[in-house]
JSON list of C-alpha atoms in Angstrom, two decimals:
[
{"chain": "A", "resi": 1, "resn": "ASP", "atom": "CA", "xyz": [15.07, 1.39, 5.11]},
{"chain": "A", "resi": 2, "resn": "SER", "atom": "CA", "xyz": [12.35, -1.27, 5.23]},
{"chain": "A", "resi": 3, "resn": "GLY", "atom": "CA", "xyz": [14.72, -4.14, 4.49]},
{"chain": "A", "resi": 4, "resn": "VAL", "atom": "CA", "xyz": [12.81, -4.99, 1.30]},
{"chain": "A", "resi": 5, "resn": "THR", "atom": "CA", "xyz": [14.84, -4.55, -1.87]},
{"chain": "A", "resi": 6, "resn": "GLN", "atom": "CA", "xyz": [13.55, -4.19, -5.41]},
{"chain": "A", "resi": 7, "resn": "THR", "atom": "CA", "xyz": [15.46, -4.19, -8.65]},
{"chain": "A", "resi": 8, "resn": "PRO", "atom": "CA", "xyz": [15.68, -2.45, -10.98]},
{"chain": "A", "resi": 9, "resn": "LYS", "atom": "CA", "xyz": [14.71, 1.02, -9.72]},
{"chain": "A", "resi": 10, "resn": "HIS", "atom": "CA", "xyz": [13.74, 2.18, -13.20]},
{"chain": "A", "resi": 11, "resn": "LEU", "atom": "CA", "xyz": [12.91, 0.33, -16.37]},
{"chain": "A", "resi": 12, "resn": "ILE", "atom": "CA", "xyz": [12.11, 1.76, -19.79]},
{"chain": "A", "resi": 13, "resn": "THR", "atom": "CA", "xyz": [10.93, -0.60, -22.47]},
{"chain": "A", "resi": 14, "resn": "ALA", "atom": "CA", "xyz": [8.81, -0.73, -25.60]},
{"chain": "A", "resi": 15, "resn": "THR", "atom": "CA", "xyz": [5.30, -2.01, -26.16]},
{"chain": "A", "resi": 16, "resn": "GLY", "atom": "CA", "xyz": [5.11, -5.73, -26.76]},
{"chain": "A", "resi": 17, "resn": "GLN", "atom": "CA", "xyz": [8.19, -6.49, -24.71]},
{"chain": "A", "resi": 18, "resn": "ARG", "atom": "CA", "xyz": [8.56, -8.60, -21.58]},
{"chain": "A", "resi": 19, "resn": "VAL", "atom": "CA", "xyz": [10.23, -7.54, -18.32]},
{"chain": "A", "resi": 20, "resn": "THR", "atom": "CA", "xyz": [10.99, -9.13, -14.97]},
{"chain": "A", "resi": 21, "resn": "LEU", "atom": "CA", "xyz": [10.88, -7.25, -11.69]},
{"chain": "A", "resi": 22, "resn": "ARG", "atom": "CA", "xyz": [12.66, -8.68, -8.69]},
{"chain": "A", "resi": 23, "resn": "CYS", "atom": "CA", "xyz": [11.95, -8.43, -4.97]},
{"chain": "A", "resi": 24, "resn": "SER", "atom": "CA", "xyz": [13.89, -9.65, -1.95]},
{"chain": "A", "resi": 25, "resn": "PRO", "atom": "CA", "xyz": [11.83, -9.69, 1.24]},
{"chain": "A", "resi": 26, "resn": "ARG", "atom": "CA", "xyz": [13.01, -8.70, 4.71]},
{"chain": "A", "resi": 27, "resn": "SER", "atom": "CA", "xyz": [15.05, -11.36, 6.41]},
{"chain": "A", "resi": 28, "resn": "GLY", "atom": "CA", "xyz": [12.65, -13.85, 8.04]},
{"chain": "A", "resi": 29, "resn": "ASP", "atom": "CA", "xyz": [9.56, -12.75, 6.13]},
{"chain": "A", "resi": 30, "resn": "LEU", "atom": "CA", "xyz": [7.72, -15.50, 4.30]},
{"chain": "A", "resi": 31, "resn": "SER", "atom": "CA", "xyz": [5.06, -13.51, 2.45]},
{"chain": "A", "resi": 32, "resn": "VAL", "atom": "CA", "xyz": [5.62, -11.36, -0.61]},
{"chain": "A", "resi": 33, "resn": "TYR", "atom": "CA", "xyz": [2.95, -9.07, -2.05]},
{"chain": "A", "resi": 34, "resn": "TRP", "atom": "CA", "xyz": [2.98, -7.24, -5.37]},
{"chain": "A", "resi": 35, "resn": "TYR", "atom": "CA", "xyz": [1.14, -3.95, -5.96]},
{"chain": "A", "resi": 36, "resn": "GLN", "atom": "CA", "xyz": [0.74, -1.68, -8.97]},
{"chain": "A", "resi": 37, "resn": "GLN", "atom": "CA", "xyz": [0.35, 2.08, -8.62]},
{"chain": "A", "resi": 38, "resn": "SER", "atom": "CA", "xyz": [-0.68, 3.84, -11.81]},
{"chain": "A", "resi": 39, "resn": "LEU", "atom": "CA", "xyz": [-0.75, 7.63, -12.12]},
{"chain": "A", "resi": 40, "resn": "ASP", "atom": "CA", "xyz": [-3.07, 9.22, -9.54]},
{"chain": "A", "resi": 41, "resn": "GLN", "atom": "CA", "xyz": [-4.26, 5.82, -8.40]},
{"chain": "A", "resi": 42, "resn": "GLY", "atom": "CA", "xyz": [-3.97, 3.99, -5.15]},
{"chain": "A", "resi": 43, "resn": "LEU", "atom": "CA", "xyz": [-1.92, 0.86, -4.82]},
{"chain": "A", "resi": 44, "resn": "GLN", "atom": "CA", "xyz": [-3.73, -2.02, -6.49]},
{"chain": "A", "resi": 45, "resn": "PHE", "atom": "CA", "xyz": [-3.04, -5.46, -5.05]},
{"chain": "A", "resi": 46, "resn": "LEU", "atom": "CA", "xyz": [-1.86, -7.91, -7.70]},
{"chain": "A", "resi": 47, "resn": "ILE", "atom": "CA", "xyz": [-0.80, -11.14, -6.03]},
{"chain": "A", "resi": 48, "resn": "GLN", "atom": "CA", "xyz": [0.60, -12.64, -2.83]},
{"chain": "A", "resi": 49, "resn": "TYR", "atom": "CA", "xyz": [2.93, -15.57, -2.24]},
{"chain": "A", "resi": 50, "resn": "TYR", "atom": "CA", "xyz": [3.52, -17.25, 1.07]},
{"chain": "A", "resi": 51, "resn": "ASN", "atom": "CA", "xyz": [6.46, -19.59, 1.54]},
{"chain": "A", "resi": 52, "resn": "GLY", "atom": "CA", "xyz": [6.63, -20.38, -2.16]},
{"chain": "A", "resi": 53, "resn": "GLU", "atom": "CA", "xyz": [2.91, -20.87, -2.76]},
{"chain": "A", "resi": 54, "resn": "GLU", "atom": "CA", "xyz": [0.40, -18.49, -4.29]},
{"chain": "A", "resi": 55, "resn": "ARG", "atom": "CA", "xyz": [-1.93, -17.39, -1.51]},
{"chain": "A", "resi": 56, "resn": "ALA", "atom": "CA", "xyz": [-4.11, -14.59, -2.80]},
{"chain": "A", "resi": 57, "resn": "LYS", "atom": "CA", "xyz": [-4.82, -13.00, -6.13]},
{"chain": "A", "resi": 58, "resn": "GLY", "atom": "CA", "xyz": [-6.07, -9.55, -6.94]},
{"chain": "A", "resi": 59, "resn": "ASN", "atom": "CA", "xyz": [-6.76, -7.89, -10.27]},
{"chain": "A", "resi": 60, "resn": "ILE", "atom": "CA", "xyz": [-3.70, -9.30, -11.96]},
{"chain": "A", "resi": 61, "resn": "LEU", "atom": "CA", "xyz": [-3.82, -9.44, -15.74]},
{"chain": "A", "resi": 62, "resn": "GLU", "atom": "CA", "xyz": [-3.24, -12.74, -17.51]},
{"chain": "A", "resi": 63, "resn": "ARG", "atom": "CA", "xyz": [-0.20, -11.17, -19.19]},
{"chain": "A", "resi": 64, "resn": "PHE", "atom": "CA", "xyz": [1.36, -10.87, -15.74]},
{"chain": "A", "resi": 65, "resn": "SER", "atom": "CA", "xyz": [2.71, -13.73, -13.67]},
{"chain": "A", "resi": 66, "resn": "ALA", "atom": "CA", "xyz": [4.76, -14.10, -10.54]},
{"chain": "A", "resi": 67, "resn": "GLN", "atom": "CA", "xyz": [6.60, -16.69, -8.54]},
{"chain": "A", "resi": 68, "resn": "GLN", "atom": "CA", "xyz": [8.41, -17.03, -5.25]},
{"chain": "A", "resi": 69, "resn": "PHE", "atom": "CA", "xyz": [11.60, -19.02, -5.16]},
{"chain": "A", "resi": 70, "resn": "PRO", "atom": "CA", "xyz": [12.97, -21.33, -2.43]},
{"chain": "A", "resi": 71, "resn": "ASP", "atom": "CA", "xyz": [15.17, -18.50, -1.12]},
{"chain": "A", "resi": 72, "resn": "LEU", "atom": "CA", "xyz": [11.90, -16.50, -0.81]},
{"chain": "A", "resi": 73, "resn": "HIS", "atom": "CA", "xyz": [12.76, -13.81, -3.32]},
{"chain": "A", "resi": 74, "resn": "SER", "atom": "CA", "xyz": [10.01, -13.15, -5.83]},
{"chain": "A", "resi": 75, "resn": "GLU", "atom": "CA", "xyz": [9.80, -12.12, -9.46]},
{"chain": "A", "resi": 76, "resn": "LEU", "atom": "CA", "xyz": [6.95, -10.42, -11.27]},
{"chain": "A", "resi": 77, "resn": "ASN", "atom": "CA", "xyz": [6.91, -11.06, -15.01]},
{"chain": "A", "resi": 78, "resn": "LEU", "atom": "CA", "xyz": [5.06, -8.64, -17.27]},
{"chain": "A", "resi": 79, "resn": "SER", "atom": "CA", "xyz": [4.66, -9.61, -20.91]},
{"chain": "A", "resi": 80, "resn": "SER", "atom": "CA", "xyz": [3.16, -8.16, -24.09]},
{"chain": "A", "resi": 81, "resn": "LEU", "atom": "CA", "xyz": [3.56, -4.78, -22.45]},
{"chain": "A", "resi": 82, "resn": "GLU", "atom": "CA", "xyz": [1.12, -1.99, -23.22]},
{"chain": "A", "resi": 83, "resn": "LEU", "atom": "CA", "xyz": [1.37, 1.75, -22.62]},
{"chain": "A", "resi": 84, "resn": "GLY", "atom": "CA", "xyz": [-1.14, 1.39, -19.78]},
{"chain": "A", "resi": 85, "resn": "ASP", "atom": "CA", "xyz": [1.23, -0.89, -17.89]},
{"chain": "A", "resi": 86, "resn": "SER", "atom": "CA", "xyz": [3.45, 2.10, -17.12]},
{"chain": "A", "resi": 87, "resn": "ALA", "atom": "CA", "xyz": [3.31, 2.38, -13.34]},
{"chain": "A", "resi": 88, "resn": "LEU", "atom": "CA", "xyz": [5.16, 2.03, -10.09]},
{"chain": "A", "resi": 89, "resn": "TYR", "atom": "CA", "xyz": [5.34, -1.58, -8.97]},
{"chain": "A", "resi": 90, "resn": "PHE", "atom": "CA", "xyz": [5.79, -2.16, -5.26]},
{"chain": "A", "resi": 91, "resn": "CYS", "atom": "CA", "xyz": [6.71, -5.30, -3.47]},
{"chain": "A", "resi": 92, "resn": "ALA", "atom": "CA", "xyz": [5.93, -5.75, 0.22]},
{"chain": "A", "resi": 93, "resn": "SER", "atom": "CA", "xyz": [6.81, -8.51, 2.65]},
{"chain": "A", "resi": 94, "resn": "SER", "atom": "CA", "xyz": [5.46, -9.74, 5.94]},
{"chain": "A", "resi": 95, "resn": "TYR", "atom": "CA", "xyz": [6.17, -12.60, 8.30]},
{"chain": "A", "resi": 96, "resn": "GLY", "atom": "CA", "xyz": [2.82, -14.38, 8.24]},
{"chain": "A", "resi": 97, "resn": "PRO", "atom": "CA", "xyz": [0.32, -15.40, 5.58]},
{"chain": "A", "resi": 98, "resn": "SER", "atom": "CA", "xyz": [-2.48, -13.02, 6.45]},
{"chain": "A", "resi": 99, "resn": "SER", "atom": "CA", "xyz": [-2.61, -9.39, 5.37]},
{"chain": "A", "resi": 100, "resn": "TYR", "atom": "CA", "xyz": [-4.99, -8.92, 8.28]},
{"chain": "A", "resi": 101, "resn": "SER", "atom": "CA", "xyz": [-2.63, -9.94, 11.06]},
{"chain": "A", "resi": 102, "resn": "TYR", "atom": "CA", "xyz": [0.85, -9.08, 9.87]},
{"chain": "A", "resi": 103, "resn": "GLU", "atom": "CA", "xyz": [2.29, -5.68, 9.02]},
{"chain": "A", "resi": 104, "resn": "GLN", "atom": "CA", "xyz": [3.54, -5.28, 5.48]},
{"chain": "A", "resi": 105, "resn": "TYR", "atom": "CA", "xyz": [6.89, -3.65, 4.78]},
{"chain": "A", "resi": 106, "resn": "PHE", "atom": "CA", "xyz": [7.24, -2.05, 1.38]},
{"chain": "A", "resi": 107, "resn": "GLY", "atom": "CA", "xyz": [10.19, -1.81, -0.94]},
{"chain": "A", "resi": 108, "resn": "PRO", "atom": "CA", "xyz": [11.06, 1.44, -2.77]},
{"chain": "A", "resi": 109, "resn": "GLY", "atom": "CA", "xyz": [9.35, 0.30, -5.95]},
{"chain": "A", "resi": 110, "resn": "THR", "atom": "CA", "xyz": [10.28, -0.18, -9.59]},
{"chain": "A", "resi": 111, "resn": "ARG", "atom": "CA", "xyz": [9.14, 2.52, -11.99]},
{"chain": "A", "resi": 112, "resn": "LEU", "atom": "CA", "xyz": [8.21, 0.96, -15.33]},
{"chain": "A", "resi": 113, "resn": "THR", "atom": "CA", "xyz": [7.81, 3.15, -18.38]},
{"chain": "A", "resi": 114, "resn": "VAL", "atom": "CA", "xyz": [6.45, 1.58, -21.55]},
{"chain": "A", "resi": 115, "resn": "THR", "atom": "CA", "xyz": [7.01, 3.64, -24.70]},
{"chain": "B", "resi": 1, "resn": "ASP", "atom": "CA", "xyz": [-15.17, 0.36, -8.15]},
{"chain": "B", "resi": 2, "resn": "GLN", "atom": "CA", "xyz": [-13.22, 2.46, -5.67]},
{"chain": "B", "resi": 3, "resn": "GLN", "atom": "CA", "xyz": [-14.01, 0.89, -2.30]},
{"chain": "B", "resi": 4, "resn": "VAL", "atom": "CA", "xyz": [-11.68, 3.21, -0.38]},
{"chain": "B", "resi": 5, "resn": "LYS", "atom": "CA", "xyz": [-11.80, 6.89, -1.26]},
{"chain": "B", "resi": 6, "resn": "GLN", "atom": "CA", "xyz": [-9.65, 9.82, -0.34]},
{"chain": "B", "resi": 7, "resn": "ASN", "atom": "CA", "xyz": [-11.44, 12.76, -1.90]},
{"chain": "B", "resi": 8, "resn": "SER", "atom": "CA", "xyz": [-8.80, 15.38, -1.19]},
{"chain": "B", "resi": 9, "resn": "PRO", "atom": "CA", "xyz": [-5.77, 14.89, -3.45]},
{"chain": "B", "resi": 10, "resn": "SER", "atom": "CA", "xyz": [-3.83, 17.55, -1.54]},
{"chain": "B", "resi": 11, "resn": "LEU", "atom": "CA", "xyz": [-3.85, 19.50, 1.69]},
{"chain": "B", "resi": 12, "resn": "SER", "atom": "CA", "xyz": [-1.68, 22.36, 2.96]},
{"chain": "B", "resi": 13, "resn": "VAL", "atom": "CA", "xyz": [-1.37, 23.09, 6.67]},
{"chain": "B", "resi": 14, "resn": "GLN", "atom": "CA", "xyz": [0.66, 25.59, 8.66]},
{"chain": "B", "resi": 15, "resn": "GLU", "atom": "CA", "xyz": [3.38, 24.13, 10.86]},
{"chain": "B", "resi": 16, "resn": "GLY", "atom": "CA", "xyz": [2.12, 23.65, 14.42]},
{"chain": "B", "resi": 17, "resn": "ARG", "atom": "CA", "xyz": [-1.52, 23.39, 13.38]},
{"chain": "B", "resi": 18, "resn": "ILE", "atom": "CA", "xyz": [-3.65, 20.27, 13.13]},
{"chain": "B", "resi": 19, "resn": "SER", "atom": "CA", "xyz": [-3.72, 18.26, 9.90]},
{"chain": "B", "resi": 20, "resn": "ILE", "atom": "CA", "xyz": [-6.88, 16.23, 9.25]},
{"chain": "B", "resi": 21, "resn": "LEU", "atom": "CA", "xyz": [-6.88, 13.68, 6.47]},
{"chain": "B", "resi": 22, "resn": "ASN", "atom": "CA", "xyz": [-10.11, 11.95, 5.55]},
{"chain": "B", "resi": 23, "resn": "CYS", "atom": "CA", "xyz": [-11.02, 8.58, 4.10]},
{"chain": "B", "resi": 24, "resn": "ASP", "atom": "CA", "xyz": [-14.35, 6.98, 3.19]},
{"chain": "B", "resi": 25, "resn": "TYR", "atom": "CA", "xyz": [-15.09, 3.36, 2.43]},
{"chain": "B", "resi": 26, "resn": "THR", "atom": "CA", "xyz": [-18.04, 1.54, 0.92]},
{"chain": "B", "resi": 27, "resn": "ASN", "atom": "CA", "xyz": [-17.45, -2.12, 1.78]},
{"chain": "B", "resi": 28, "resn": "SER", "atom": "CA", "xyz": [-19.14, -2.94, 5.11]},
{"chain": "B", "resi": 29, "resn": "MET", "atom": "CA", "xyz": [-16.98, -6.07, 5.41]},
{"chain": "B", "resi": 30, "resn": "PHE", "atom": "CA", "xyz": [-13.89, -3.95, 6.08]},
{"chain": "B", "resi": 31, "resn": "ASP", "atom": "CA", "xyz": [-13.00, -4.22, 9.75]},
{"chain": "B", "resi": 32, "resn": "TYR", "atom": "CA", "xyz": [-9.39, -3.12, 9.94]},
{"chain": "B", "resi": 33, "resn": "PHE", "atom": "CA", "xyz": [-8.03, 0.19, 8.73]},
{"chain": "B", "resi": 34, "resn": "LEU", "atom": "CA", "xyz": [-4.52, 1.47, 8.29]},
{"chain": "B", "resi": 35, "resn": "TRP", "atom": "CA", "xyz": [-2.73, 4.66, 7.36]},
{"chain": "B", "resi": 36, "resn": "TYR", "atom": "CA", "xyz": [0.52, 4.61, 5.41]},
{"chain": "B", "resi": 37, "resn": "LYS", "atom": "CA", "xyz": [2.88, 7.48, 4.79]},
{"chain": "B", "resi": 38, "resn": "LYS", "atom": "CA", "xyz": [4.96, 7.75, 1.63]},
{"chain": "B", "resi": 39, "resn": "TYR", "atom": "CA", "xyz": [7.93, 9.96, 0.87]},
{"chain": "B", "resi": 40, "resn": "PRO", "atom": "CA", "xyz": [9.14, 10.43, -2.73]},
{"chain": "B", "resi": 41, "resn": "ALA", "atom": "CA", "xyz": [11.27, 7.57, -4.09]},
{"chain": "B", "resi": 42, "resn": "GLU", "atom": "CA", "xyz": [10.39, 5.40, -1.10]},
{"chain": "B", "resi": 43, "resn": "GLY", "atom": "CA", "xyz": [7.77, 2.75, -0.47]},
{"chain": "B", "resi": 44, "resn": "PRO", "atom": "CA", "xyz": [4.82, 3.37, 1.85]},
{"chain": "B", "resi": 45, "resn": "THR", "atom": "CA", "xyz": [5.51, 2.91, 5.56]},
{"chain": "B", "resi": 46, "resn": "PHE", "atom": "CA", "xyz": [2.92, 1.91, 8.13]},
{"chain": "B", "resi": 47, "resn": "LEU", "atom": "CA", "xyz": [1.83, 4.74, 10.39]},
{"chain": "B", "resi": 48, "resn": "ILE", "atom": "CA", "xyz": [-1.15, 3.74, 12.51]},
{"chain": "B", "resi": 49, "resn": "SER", "atom": "CA", "xyz": [-4.11, 1.36, 12.41]},
{"chain": "B", "resi": 50, "resn": "ILE", "atom": "CA", "xyz": [-7.50, 0.85, 13.97]},
{"chain": "B", "resi": 51, "resn": "SER", "atom": "CA", "xyz": [-9.77, -2.14, 14.39]},
{"chain": "B", "resi": 52, "resn": "SER", "atom": "CA", "xyz": [-13.50, -1.78, 13.90]},
{"chain": "B", "resi": 53, "resn": "ILE", "atom": "CA", "xyz": [-14.08, -2.61, 17.57]},
{"chain": "B", "resi": 54, "resn": "LYS", "atom": "CA", "xyz": [-12.57, 0.76, 18.47]},
{"chain": "B", "resi": 55, "resn": "ASP", "atom": "CA", "xyz": [-13.45, 4.29, 17.44]},
{"chain": "B", "resi": 56, "resn": "LYS", "atom": "CA", "xyz": [-10.12, 5.90, 18.27]},
{"chain": "B", "resi": 57, "resn": "ASN", "atom": "CA", "xyz": [-6.47, 4.95, 18.35]},
{"chain": "B", "resi": 58, "resn": "GLU", "atom": "CA", "xyz": [-3.64, 7.25, 19.36]},
{"chain": "B", "resi": 59, "resn": "ASP", "atom": "CA", "xyz": [0.10, 7.07, 18.82]},
{"chain": "B", "resi": 60, "resn": "GLY", "atom": "CA", "xyz": [2.00, 10.18, 19.79]},
{"chain": "B", "resi": 61, "resn": "ARG", "atom": "CA", "xyz": [1.04, 13.03, 17.48]},
{"chain": "B", "resi": 62, "resn": "PHE", "atom": "CA", "xyz": [-1.13, 10.74, 15.34]},
{"chain": "B", "resi": 63, "resn": "THR", "atom": "CA", "xyz": [-4.73, 9.81, 16.10]},
{"chain": "B", "resi": 64, "resn": "VAL", "atom": "CA", "xyz": [-7.08, 7.84, 13.90]},
{"chain": "B", "resi": 65, "resn": "PHE", "atom": "CA", "xyz": [-10.84, 8.12, 14.36]},
{"chain": "B", "resi": 66, "resn": "LEU", "atom": "CA", "xyz": [-13.32, 5.62, 12.96]},
{"chain": "B", "resi": 67, "resn": "ASN", "atom": "CA", "xyz": [-17.02, 6.29, 12.41]},
{"chain": "B", "resi": 68, "resn": "LYS", "atom": "CA", "xyz": [-18.47, 2.95, 11.35]},
{"chain": "B", "resi": 69, "resn": "SER", "atom": "CA", "xyz": [-22.00, 4.19, 10.78]},
{"chain": "B", "resi": 70, "resn": "ALA", "atom": "CA", "xyz": [-20.70, 6.82, 8.35]},
{"chain": "B", "resi": 71, "resn": "LYS", "atom": "CA", "xyz": [-18.04, 4.47, 6.92]},
{"chain": "B", "resi": 72, "resn": "HIS", "atom": "CA", "xyz": [-15.52, 7.23, 7.51]},
{"chain": "B", "resi": 73, "resn": "LEU", "atom": "CA", "xyz": [-12.13, 7.48, 9.12]},
{"chain": "B", "resi": 74, "resn": "SER", "atom": "CA", "xyz": [-9.78, 10.35, 9.67]},
{"chain": "B", "resi": 75, "resn": "LEU", "atom": "CA", "xyz": [-6.16, 10.83, 10.62]},
{"chain": "B", "resi": 76, "resn": "HIS", "atom": "CA", "xyz": [-5.29, 13.76, 12.87]},
{"chain": "B", "resi": 77, "resn": "ILE", "atom": "CA", "xyz": [-1.72, 14.98, 13.15]},
{"chain": "B", "resi": 78, "resn": "VAL", "atom": "CA", "xyz": [-1.08, 17.49, 15.87]},
{"chain": "B", "resi": 79, "resn": "PRO", "atom": "CA", "xyz": [1.06, 19.50, 15.94]},
{"chain": "B", "resi": 80, "resn": "SER", "atom": "CA", "xyz": [2.02, 19.23, 12.27]},
{"chain": "B", "resi": 81, "resn": "GLN", "atom": "CA", "xyz": [5.73, 19.31, 11.51]},
{"chain": "B", "resi": 82, "resn": "PRO", "atom": "CA", "xyz": [7.62, 19.87, 8.23]},
{"chain": "B", "resi": 83, "resn": "GLY", "atom": "CA", "xyz": [8.71, 16.22, 8.24]},
{"chain": "B", "resi": 84, "resn": "ASP", "atom": "CA", "xyz": [5.05, 15.23, 8.00]},
{"chain": "B", "resi": 85, "resn": "SER", "atom": "CA", "xyz": [4.98, 16.47, 4.40]},
{"chain": "B", "resi": 86, "resn": "ALA", "atom": "CA", "xyz": [4.30, 13.28, 2.43]},
{"chain": "B", "resi": 87, "resn": "VAL", "atom": "CA", "xyz": [1.55, 11.37, 0.67]},
{"chain": "B", "resi": 88, "resn": "TYR", "atom": "CA", "xyz": [-0.80, 9.59, 3.06]},
{"chain": "B", "resi": 89, "resn": "PHE", "atom": "CA", "xyz": [-2.68, 6.48, 1.99]},
{"chain": "B", "resi": 90, "resn": "CYS", "atom": "CA", "xyz": [-5.67, 5.05, 3.77]},
{"chain": "B", "resi": 91, "resn": "ALA", "atom": "CA", "xyz": [-6.09, 1.27, 3.47]},
{"chain": "B", "resi": 92, "resn": "ALA", "atom": "CA", "xyz": [-8.71, -1.23, 4.57]},
{"chain": "B", "resi": 93, "resn": "ASP", "atom": "CA", "xyz": [-8.76, -4.97, 5.14]},
{"chain": "B", "resi": 94, "resn": "SER", "atom": "CA", "xyz": [-11.29, -7.64, 6.03]},
{"chain": "B", "resi": 95, "resn": "ASN", "atom": "CA", "xyz": [-10.98, -10.73, 8.17]},
{"chain": "B", "resi": 96, "resn": "PHE", "atom": "CA", "xyz": [-13.67, -12.34, 6.05]},
{"chain": "B", "resi": 97, "resn": "GLY", "atom": "CA", "xyz": [-13.08, -13.80, 2.64]},
{"chain": "B", "resi": 98, "resn": "ASN", "atom": "CA", "xyz": [-10.26, -12.58, 0.45]},
{"chain": "B", "resi": 99, "resn": "GLU", "atom": "CA", "xyz": [-7.86, -10.83, 2.82]},
{"chain": "B", "resi": 100, "resn": "LYS", "atom": "CA", "xyz": [-6.06, -8.09, 0.98]},
{"chain": "B", "resi": 101, "resn": "LEU", "atom": "CA", "xyz": [-5.29, -4.46, 1.56]},
{"chain": "B", "resi": 102, "resn": "THR", "atom": "CA", "xyz": [-7.44, -2.06, -0.45]},
{"chain": "B", "resi": 103, "resn": "PHE", "atom": "CA", "xyz": [-5.84, 1.36, -0.76]},
{"chain": "B", "resi": 104, "resn": "GLY", "atom": "CA", "xyz": [-7.20, 4.83, -1.36]},
{"chain": "B", "resi": 105, "resn": "THR", "atom": "CA", "xyz": [-5.63, 7.14, -3.93]},
{"chain": "B", "resi": 106, "resn": "GLY", "atom": "CA", "xyz": [-3.70, 9.15, -1.37]},
{"chain": "B", "resi": 107, "resn": "THR", "atom": "CA", "xyz": [-3.62, 12.72, -0.06]},
{"chain": "B", "resi": 108, "resn": "ARG", "atom": "CA", "xyz": [-0.49, 14.83, -0.50]},
{"chain": "B", "resi": 109, "resn": "LEU", "atom": "CA", "xyz": [0.07, 16.76, 2.73]},
{"chain": "B", "resi": 110, "resn": "THR", "atom": "CA", "xyz": [2.31, 19.83, 2.66]},
{"chain": "B", "resi": 111, "resn": "ILE", "atom": "CA", "xyz": [3.29, 21.46, 5.92]},
{"chain": "B", "resi": 112, "resn": "ILE", "atom": "CA", "xyz": [4.10, 25.14, 5.48]},
{"chain": "B", "resi": 113, "resn": "PRO", "atom": "CA", "xyz": [6.87, 26.39, 7.79]}
]
């Protein structure tokens, strides 16, 4: 158990809908990262927050947005969903701001299926 | 543009033998490399890492080798055990510019008892 929790575990929704994925980091960690893993793909970095502020951005679509709240939990919002958004979404947390210097601990993921 | 490549989607190895997982990268700015292990229904967990100033790092049964000139790294597991059956992801990072982990597509390792 990494100490990172993600809810829900599974989500099935229809095209055009909007969903929110939630992540609670390990106690004491200030950074939250979001990754998308599509079928037979590696994990693709989406976005990172550190202590409530956006710190780094990857290939995140404009239909997707995220935020980190004062209690450090984070939410990833996916809107106008398309079939291609079906994937595993992982959240990871670390203590510091840099992916280079601080180990990331991953949650179990949320499996999103868009029908 | 796949900057980190794991060309073998799967690998089967007899228990007790050596498992060798390979990873290639194209971005010469990468200077820190990591291996993650993933079991079904769980998130990836960090296994071992190596900085570009080294060419080898060992941790118990796990050794990572880095060949910078070939832009290639490998993970050796010896001896392989049934609990090593998992998907292994190679990842790379850079201390320059946009720090973020770039992952390969993973290799599914199956250890045959």
